[in-house]
Amino acid sequence: MQARAFRRPAAALLAVAFAVLPATGAQAADSARTSGTGGSGSTTSHPSDPLVWGKLLYEEGCASCHGLQGQGIAPSPAIKDSGAAAVDFEVSTGRMPLGTIANQALRRAHSLYTAEETQAMAQYVATLGNGPAIPTQQVQGWENADMALGGQVFRTNCAQCHSFSGQGGALTWGKQAPNLMKATPTQIYEAMLVGPNNMPKFSDQTLPPAEKRAVIKYIEFLRQPDNPGGLDLGRLGPVSEGLFGWFGGFGILVAIAIWIGVKAK
Amino acid sequence: MTQDHPAIDPSRPQAAEVAHEWRAADLDPVAERRAERQVAGLFGAATLLILASVLIYGFTDYNATVGVPLLGDVNVINVFMGLTFGLGVFCIGAGAIHWAKKLMPDVEVVEDRHPLTSDEEARAAFAETFAAGVADSGILKRGILRRSLLGAMALFPLPLIVLLRDLGPAPTHGQLNHTIWRAGTRLVTDVTYLPIKAADVPVGGLVNAVPENLPQVEEQDGTLNARAKSVIIVVRLNERDIIAQQGGTPSAPWDYQGILAYSKVCTHVGCPISLYEQRTHHLLCPCHQSTFDLADAGKVVFGPAARNMPQLPITVDAEGYLIARSDFQQPVGPSFWERA
């Protein structure tokens, strides 16, 4: 009994330590990022001029691959004419700075930069050449866009790669068209405008802003479609359903056939 | 051989005498009653389940949903009517099999094979009956009846063959070789039918396009045939990246300042394809992974397609809008028998 009494406070202390540790760790990481000792590497009190700040961030985080003038250092592409829209898309989705070596830059769960840092970098890159601005104005009002038109435009121009349900799909040599379910309206608009990676560009002249907003409206609908319930199996259609049918359904049929064939005792 | 002498193949191993294994239900009346109860229980369960499925259909709100672990929110009628009816039918089958396995006789029975031919006597009798029938009918004697019957029977399948014509119409001459593209036809965006200014297509851009007169043609035809053949994709490359094109001269190339128009119909089995990778200039077919290099005359670089993706020669009109310079110079889509 006595030994138990001694152990208890120690156990409690341990439990508290384990509970607090991750929290303080996260806090430390958070403060490191915002204070600039972390990956983004800005100074503790950043310059008030966003262009100066953006230049600093660019030189620290981007220039080693894309060059000081955005001219690109092979095999990294030139980005001087990519514009603020491309920077906002690539950085806010966490695709840049490049993470693991893969066939293409992949989306991160969280961007490595804060929204303000991203804005500053985007503004700075916009000064390097001619590229589209962040389409903040054009995205406005997508909630009231024509969803039926959006569906038609999506199925004609987007579905071939991103699939009818926006779940993404395979391209050549291990590349892929990403799932659209996590993209924000601005990111969707930016992707159509700048054509990140292997995605073709859909200019505002051939696919006017009203149609782009309609596409956004349709993608937003795809996230919360009318749902009859049940196992959606990723909504991939015949592939996952077939797999389920073959392994699940046939397994049951084989088990029943064996039961029928076994001699009764 | 007669039926009393089974066809025994002496080279085949004969069935060994195996001691019959009696089942519990054969020997023990308690086990027999238990098996009986189990079968009756399955049939009874089937009755209740089938009634339940009818009640669920009758007394559940059509739109009612319920949360089920793993499945999420599900429609009550869909899931529970299916479950009860499916399990009910399963119980009938399971009961029948259980009945056969536990209670029906399972003693080993040997059934020998017999020769398939009838015996001599029966065959002779049949030949005799047949000959008598032929003689009675007079088919050998009355030639006109025999020949007219043969004629009628030979022609009887003809109407069925004639009806096959209605599977058509077969494509008329040249229908598969041409599309509705003509010299001067404007390229317009699919869905919205807006004409496309050359200046509005950026390098790396893609436009899914159709001929400007497509809506009228579709209205007239009442079919999608014209669309199926004339859909194109318009892409723009840096001019220096273009390795080759399917035609044209240096002074009159088939592209317009790097803007290329290619058919959207795969030359393998005709899937519409516009999975275009702007950096590799590859066009990928989602059906069988045929890959075409649009920078290199639409050449097949991977997959089962056998022919280049057909290119549409384009230029611009006085207002700067993209127009076709002619129809395709080769048939679009998959190969066909008469294709030259």
Coordinates of N, CA, C and O in Angstrom, one line a residue, chain A residues 77 90 149 152-153 156-158 160-161 170-173 175 193-203 205-208 211 227-232 256 258-265, chain B residues 21 23-25 70-71 73-75 78 90 94 97-98 101-102 106 108 189-192 194 196 200-208 264 274-280 282 284 286 291 302:
Chain A
P77 N 12.1 25.9 -63.1 CA 11.6 26.8 -64.1 C 11.8 28.2 -63.8 O 11.9 28.6 -62.6
E90 N 1.1 28.4 -55.5 CA 2.1 27.4 -55.1 C 2.4 27.4 -53.6 O 2.6 26.4 -53.0
L149 N -24.1 25.7 -65.6 CA -23.1 26.1 -66.6 C -21.7 25.6 -66.1 O -20.9 25.0 -66.8
Q152 N -21.3 22.0 -66.8 CA -21.0 21.8 -68.2 C -19.5 22.1 -68.5 O -18.8 21.3 -69.2
V153 N -19.1 23.3 -68.1 CA -17.7 23.7 -68.3 C -16.7 22.8 -67.7 O -15.7 22.4 -68.3
T156 N -16.4 19.5 -69.6 CA -15.7 19.7 -70.9 C -14.3 19.9 -70.7 O -13.4 19.4 -71.5
N157 N -13.9 20.7 -69.7 CA -12.5 21.2 -69.6 C -11.7 20.6 -68.4 O -10.5 20.7 -68.5
C158 N -12.3 20.1 -67.4 CA -11.6 19.8 -66.2 C -11.7 18.3 -65.9 O -10.7 17.7 -65.4
Q160 N -11.6 15.6 -67.5 CA -10.8 14.6 -68.1 C -9.6 14.2 -67.3 O -9.1 13.1 -67.2
C161 N -9.1 15.2 -66.5 CA -7.9 15.0 -65.7 C -8.3 14.8 -64.2 O -7.9 14.0 -63.5
A170 N -4.8 10.0 -62.6 CA -3.4 9.7 -63.0 C -3.1 10.4 -64.4 O -4.0 10.5 -65.2
L171 N -1.9 10.8 -64.5 CA -1.4 11.3 -65.8 C -0.3 10.4 -66.3 O -0.2 9.2 -65.8
T172 N 0.6 10.9 -67.1 CA 1.7 10.0 -67.6 C 2.9 9.9 -66.7 O 3.1 10.9 -65.9
W173 N 3.6 8.9 -66.7 CA 4.8 8.7 -66.0 C 4.7 9.1 -64.5 O 5.6 9.8 -64.0
K175 N 2.9 11.1 -62.9 CA 2.3 12.4 -62.6 C 0.8 12.2 -62.3 O 0.2 11.3 -62.7
L193 N -6.0 30.0 -64.1 CA -5.4 31.2 -64.7 C -3.9 30.9 -65.1 O -3.5 31.3 -66.2
V194 N -3.1 30.3 -64.1 CA -1.7 30.2 -64.3 C -1.3 28.8 -64.8 O -0.1 28.7 -65.3
G195 N -2.1 27.8 -64.7 CA -1.7 26.5 -65.2 C -0.5 26.0 -64.5 O 0.6 25.8 -65.1
P196 N -0.6 25.6 -63.2 CA 0.5 25.2 -62.4 C 1.0 23.8 -63.0 O 0.2 23.0 -63.4
N197 N 2.3 23.6 -63.0 CA 2.9 22.4 -63.4 C 2.4 22.0 -64.8 O 2.6 22.8 -65.7
N198 N 1.9 20.8 -65.0 CA 1.5 20.4 -66.3 C 0.1 20.8 -66.7 O -0.4 20.5 -67.8
M199 N -0.7 21.4 -65.8 CA -2.0 21.9 -66.1 C -2.0 23.0 -67.1 O -1.2 23.9 -67.0
P200 N -2.8 22.8 -68.2 CA -2.8 23.9 -69.2 C -3.5 25.2 -68.6 O -4.2 25.1 -67.7
K201 N -3.2 26.3 -69.2 CA -3.8 27.6 -68.8 C -5.2 27.8 -69.5 O -5.3 27.4 -70.6
F202 N -6.1 28.3 -68.7 CA -7.4 28.6 -69.2 C -7.6 30.1 -69.1 O -7.9 30.6 -68.0
S203 N -7.2 30.9 -70.1 CA -7.2 32.3 -70.0 C -8.5 32.9 -69.7 O -9.6 32.3 -70.0
Q205 N -9.9 35.1 -71.3 CA -10.6 35.4 -72.6 C -11.3 34.2 -73.1 O -12.4 34.3 -73.5
T206 N -10.7 33.0 -73.0 CA -11.3 31.8 -73.6 C -12.2 31.2 -72.5 O -13.2 30.5 -72.8
L207 N -11.9 31.4 -71.2 CA -12.8 31.0 -70.1 C -13.1 32.2 -69.2 O -12.3 32.4 -68.3
P208 N -14.1 33.0 -69.6 CA -14.3 34.3 -68.9 C -14.5 34.1 -67.4 O -14.9 33.0 -66.9
E211 N -17.5 32.2 -66.1 CA -17.5 30.8 -66.2 C -16.5 30.1 -65.2 O -16.8 29.0 -64.7
N227 N -26.3 13.5 -51.2 CA -25.7 12.2 -50.8 C -26.7 11.2 -50.4 O -27.4 11.4 -49.3
P228 N -26.9 10.1 -51.1 CA -27.9 9.1 -50.7 C -27.4 8.2 -49.6 O -28.0 7.3 -49.1
G229 N -26.1 8.5 -49.1 CA -25.6 7.7 -48.0 C -24.9 6.5 -48.5 O -24.7 6.2 -49.6
G230 N -24.5 5.7 -47.5 CA -23.8 4.5 -47.8 C -22.3 4.6 -47.9 O -21.8 5.7 -47.8
L231 N -21.6 3.5 -48.1 CA -20.1 3.6 -48.3 C -19.8 4.2 -49.6 O -20.2 3.7 -50.7
D232 N -19.1 5.4 -49.7 CA -18.9 6.0 -51.0 C -17.6 5.4 -51.7 O -17.5 5.6 -52.8
I256 N -19.7 -19.7 -49.1 CA -20.9 -20.5 -49.2 C -20.8 -21.7 -50.0 O -21.3 -22.8 -49.6
I258 N -18.1 -23.5 -50.4 CA -17.4 -24.5 -49.6 C -18.4 -25.1 -48.5 O -18.4 -26.4 -48.4
W259 N -19.2 -24.3 -47.9 CA -20.2 -24.8 -46.9 C -21.1 -25.9 -47.6 O -21.4 -26.9 -47.0
I260 N -21.6 -25.5 -48.8 CA -22.5 -26.5 -49.5 C -21.8 -27.8 -49.8 O -22.3 -28.9 -49.7
G261 N -20.5 -27.7 -50.1 CA -19.8 -28.9 -50.5 C -19.3 -29.8 -49.4 O -19.1 -31.0 -49.6
V262 N -19.2 -29.2 -48.2 CA -18.7 -30.0 -47.1 C -19.7 -31.1 -46.6 O -20.9 -30.8 -46.5
K263 N -19.2 -32.3 -46.4 CA -20.1 -33.4 -46.0 C -20.6 -33.1 -44.6 O -19.8 -32.7 -43.7
A264 N -21.9 -33.3 -44.3 CA -22.4 -33.1 -43.0 C -22.0 -34.2 -42.1 O -21.8 -35.3 -42.5
K265 N -21.8 -33.9 -40.8 CA -21.4 -34.9 -39.8 C -22.6 -35.4 -39.1 O -23.6 -34.7 -38.8
Chain B
E21 N -20.5 -43.4 -43.8 CA -20.4 -42.7 -42.5 C -21.8 -42.2 -42.1 O -22.3 -41.4 -42.8
R23 N -24.5 -40.0 -40.2 CA -24.5 -38.7 -39.6 C -25.2 -38.8 -38.2 O -26.0 -39.7 -37.9
A24 N -25.0 -37.8 -37.4 CA -25.6 -37.7 -36.1 C -27.1 -37.8 -36.2 O -27.8 -38.6 -35.5
A25 N -27.7 -37.1 -37.2 CA -29.1 -37.1 -37.4 C -29.7 -38.5 -37.8 O -30.9 -38.7 -37.6
L70 N -19.8 2.9 -39.9 CA -19.1 2.5 -41.1 C -19.7 3.0 -42.4 O -19.1 3.5 -43.3
L71 N -21.1 3.0 -42.5 CA -21.8 3.4 -43.7 C -22.1 4.9 -43.7 O -22.3 5.5 -44.7
D73 N -24.6 8.2 -42.9 CA -26.0 8.4 -43.0 C -26.6 7.7 -44.2 O -26.1 7.9 -45.4
V74 N -27.6 6.8 -44.0 CA -28.1 6.0 -45.1 C -29.6 6.1 -45.2 O -30.3 6.4 -44.1
N75 N -30.2 5.9 -46.3 CA -31.6 5.9 -46.5 C -32.2 4.7 -45.9 O -31.7 3.6 -46.2
N78 N -33.7 2.0 -48.4 CA -32.6 1.4 -49.2 C -32.0 0.3 -48.4 O -31.8 -0.8 -48.9
F90 N -31.8 -15.4 -48.4 CA -30.7 -16.3 -48.1 C -31.1 -17.4 -47.1 O -30.7 -18.5 -47.2
A94 N -30.4 -21.3 -47.4 CA -29.6 -21.9 -46.4 C -30.4 -23.1 -45.8 O -29.9 -24.2 -45.5
I97 N -30.5 -26.1 -48.1 CA -29.3 -26.8 -48.1 C -29.0 -27.6 -46.8 O -28.6 -28.7 -46.8
H98 N -29.4 -26.9 -45.7 CA -29.2 -27.6 -44.4 C -30.1 -28.8 -44.3 O -29.7 -29.9 -43.9
K101 N -28.5 -31.5 -46.4 CA -27.2 -32.1 -45.9 C -27.5 -32.9 -44.6 O -26.8 -33.9 -44.4
K102 N -28.5 -32.5 -43.8 CA -28.6 -33.1 -42.5 C -29.6 -34.3 -42.5 O -29.5 -35.2 -41.8
D106 N -28.2 -39.7 -47.4 CA -26.9 -39.4 -48.1 C -26.1 -40.7 -48.3 O -24.9 -40.7 -48.4
E108 N -24.3 -43.7 -50.2 CA -23.6 -43.7 -51.5 C -24.4 -44.6 -52.5 O -24.8 -45.7 -52.1
T189 N -15.4 28.0 -78.7 CA -15.3 27.3 -77.5 C -16.4 26.3 -77.3 O -17.6 26.6 -77.7
D190 N -16.2 25.1 -76.8 CA -17.2 24.1 -76.6 C -18.1 24.7 -75.4 O -17.6 25.4 -74.6
V191 N -19.3 24.3 -75.4 CA -20.3 24.6 -74.4 C -20.8 26.1 -74.6 O -22.0 26.3 -74.7
T192 N -19.9 27.1 -74.7 CA -20.3 28.4 -74.8 C -20.3 29.0 -76.2 O -20.8 30.1 -76.5
L194 N -18.1 30.6 -78.1 CA -17.5 31.9 -78.3 C -16.3 31.8 -79.3 O -15.5 30.9 -79.2
I196 N -12.7 32.3 -80.9 CA -11.4 32.4 -80.2 C -10.4 33.3 -80.9 O -10.1 33.0 -82.0
D200 N -5.7 35.6 -77.5 CA -6.3 35.2 -76.2 C -5.8 33.8 -75.7 O -6.2 33.4 -74.6
V201 N -5.1 33.1 -76.6 CA -4.6 31.7 -76.2 C -3.2 31.9 -75.7 O -2.3 32.1 -76.5
P202 N -2.9 31.8 -74.4 CA -1.6 31.9 -73.9 C -0.7 30.7 -74.2 O -1.3 29.6 -74.4
V203 N 0.6 30.9 -74.2 CA 1.5 29.7 -74.3 C 1.2 28.8 -73.1 O 1.1 29.3 -72.0
G204 N 1.0 27.5 -73.4 CA 0.6 26.6 -72.3 C -0.9 26.5 -72.1 O -1.4 25.7 -71.3
G205 N -1.7 27.2 -73.0 CA -3.1 27.3 -72.8 C -3.8 26.1 -73.6 O -3.2 25.5 -74.5
L206 N -5.0 25.8 -73.2 CA -5.8 24.7 -73.8 C -7.2 25.3 -74.0 O -7.8 25.8 -73.0
V207 N -7.8 25.0 -75.2 CA -9.2 25.3 -75.4 C -9.8 24.1 -76.0 O -9.3 23.6 -77.0
N208 N -10.9 23.7 -75.4 CA -11.7 22.6 -76.1 C -12.7 23.3 -77.0 O -13.5 24.1 -76.6
K264 N -9.8 15.7 -81.2 CA -10.0 15.3 -79.8 C -10.3 13.8 -79.7 O -10.6 13.3 -78.6
S274 N -8.6 14.9 -73.8 CA -8.0 16.2 -73.7 C -7.2 16.3 -72.4 O -7.0 17.4 -71.8
L275 N -6.6 15.2 -72.0 CA -5.7 15.2 -70.9 C -4.3 15.7 -71.4 O -3.5 14.9 -71.8
Y276 N -4.2 17.0 -71.4 CA -3.0 17.6 -72.1 C -2.1 18.1 -71.0 O -2.5 18.9 -70.1
E277 N -0.8 17.7 -71.1 CA 0.2 18.2 -70.2 C 1.0 19.3 -70.9 O 1.7 19.0 -71.8
Q278 N 0.8 20.5 -70.3 CA 1.4 21.6 -71.1 C 2.9 21.7 -71.1 O 3.5 22.3 -72.0
R279 N 3.6 21.0 -70.1 CA 5.0 21.1 -70.1 C 5.6 20.0 -71.0 O 6.7 20.2 -71.7
T280 N 5.0 18.8 -71.0 CA 5.6 17.7 -71.9 C 5.0 17.7 -73.3 O 5.4 17.0 -74.1
H282 N 2.3 16.4 -74.0 CA 1.7 15.1 -74.3 C 0.2 15.1 -74.1 O -0.3 15.8 -73.2
L284 N -2.8 12.5 -73.4 CA -3.0 11.2 -72.8 C -4.4 10.7 -72.9 O -5.3 11.4 -72.6
P286 N -7.4 8.5 -71.5 CA -7.7 7.9 -70.3 C -8.1 6.4 -70.4 O -8.1 5.7 -69.5
T291 N -0.6 7.8 -75.8 CA -0.1 9.1 -75.5 C 0.5 9.7 -76.8 O 1.2 9.0 -77.6
F302 N 3.3 6.4 -76.8 CA 3.0 5.3 -75.9 C 1.6 4.7 -76.1 O 0.8 5.5 -76.6

